[in-house]
XYZ file of C-alpha atoms in Angstrom:
97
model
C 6.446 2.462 19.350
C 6.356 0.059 22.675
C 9.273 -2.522 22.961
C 6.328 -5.605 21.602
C 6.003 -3.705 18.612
C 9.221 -3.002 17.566
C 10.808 -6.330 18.908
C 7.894 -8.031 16.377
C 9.314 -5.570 13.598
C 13.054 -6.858 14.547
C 11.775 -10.246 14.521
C 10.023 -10.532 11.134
C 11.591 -8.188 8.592
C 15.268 -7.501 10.769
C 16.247 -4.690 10.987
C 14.882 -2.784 8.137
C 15.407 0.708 8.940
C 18.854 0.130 8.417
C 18.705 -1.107 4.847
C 16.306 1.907 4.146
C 18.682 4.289 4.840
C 21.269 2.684 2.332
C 18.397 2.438 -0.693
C 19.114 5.007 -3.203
C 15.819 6.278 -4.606
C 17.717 8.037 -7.939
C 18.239 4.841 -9.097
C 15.308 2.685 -10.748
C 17.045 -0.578 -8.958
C 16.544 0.891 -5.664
C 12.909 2.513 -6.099
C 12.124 -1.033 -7.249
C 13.546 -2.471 -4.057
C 11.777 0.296 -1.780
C 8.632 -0.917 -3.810
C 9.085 -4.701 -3.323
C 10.194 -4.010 0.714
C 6.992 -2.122 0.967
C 4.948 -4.291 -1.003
C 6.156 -7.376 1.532
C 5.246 -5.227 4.808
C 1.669 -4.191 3.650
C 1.039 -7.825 2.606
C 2.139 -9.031 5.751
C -0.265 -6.110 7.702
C -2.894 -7.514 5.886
C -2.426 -10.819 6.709
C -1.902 -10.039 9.977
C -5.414 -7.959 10.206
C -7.405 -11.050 8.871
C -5.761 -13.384 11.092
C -6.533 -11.235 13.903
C -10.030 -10.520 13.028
C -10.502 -14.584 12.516
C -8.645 -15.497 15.776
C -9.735 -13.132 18.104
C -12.777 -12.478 19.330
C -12.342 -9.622 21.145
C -10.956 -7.527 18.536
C -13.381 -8.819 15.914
C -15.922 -7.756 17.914
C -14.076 -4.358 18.870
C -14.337 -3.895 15.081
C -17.180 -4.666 14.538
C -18.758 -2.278 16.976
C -17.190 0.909 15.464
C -19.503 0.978 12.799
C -23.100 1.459 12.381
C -23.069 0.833 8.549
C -20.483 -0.414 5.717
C -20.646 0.348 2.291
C -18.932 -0.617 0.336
C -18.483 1.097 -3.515
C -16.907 -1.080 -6.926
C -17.238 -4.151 -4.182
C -16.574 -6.334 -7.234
C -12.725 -4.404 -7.559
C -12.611 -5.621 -3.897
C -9.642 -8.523 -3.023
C -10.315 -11.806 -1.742
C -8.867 -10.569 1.658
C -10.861 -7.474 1.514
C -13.945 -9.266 1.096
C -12.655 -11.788 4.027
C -12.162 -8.836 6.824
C -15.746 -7.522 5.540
C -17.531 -10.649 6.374
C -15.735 -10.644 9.538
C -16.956 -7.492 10.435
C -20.479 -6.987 9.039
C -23.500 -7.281 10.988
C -25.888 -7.883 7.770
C -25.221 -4.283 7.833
C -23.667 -3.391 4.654
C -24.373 -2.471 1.237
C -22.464 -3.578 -1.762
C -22.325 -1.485 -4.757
């Protein structure tokens, strides 16, 4: 992990790793707080990966160019952000089943 990405960890959750160690998992209280810590992080990826796909251009466009073809299966079980980054991405070159 370079110094950027772990000083943007430090900066917006703290210093998790620390309180990870100290969860304990036998206990329902602390799976349910390992749940709701990792919950918070993957929300926050995903908002992150829209916002970058909206804002910039060059990695919207990075994206866009790794694929040839998206399909996408049960796209009515998809999430609003989902269905956001697809959009972003597409090049009238999906198909949604």
């Amino acid at each position: 992990m370079s110094n950027l990405d772990s000083r943007f960890l430090k900066a917006t959750y703290g210093d998790v790793s620390d309180h990870l160690v100290n969860i304990d998992l036998t206990s329902e209280k602390g799976r349910e707080e390992l749940y709701l810590i990792s919950s918070n992080i993957i929300k926050e990826a995903k908002t992150q990966s829209e916002l970058a796909l909206k804002n910039n251009e060059y990695i919207r466009e990075k994206v866009k160019n790794q694929f040839d073809q998206i399909f996408v299966d049960e796209y009515q079980d998809t999430n609003p952000l989902q269905s956001a980054c697809i959009d972003l991405i597409h090049r009238n070159n999906y198909c949604k089943i």
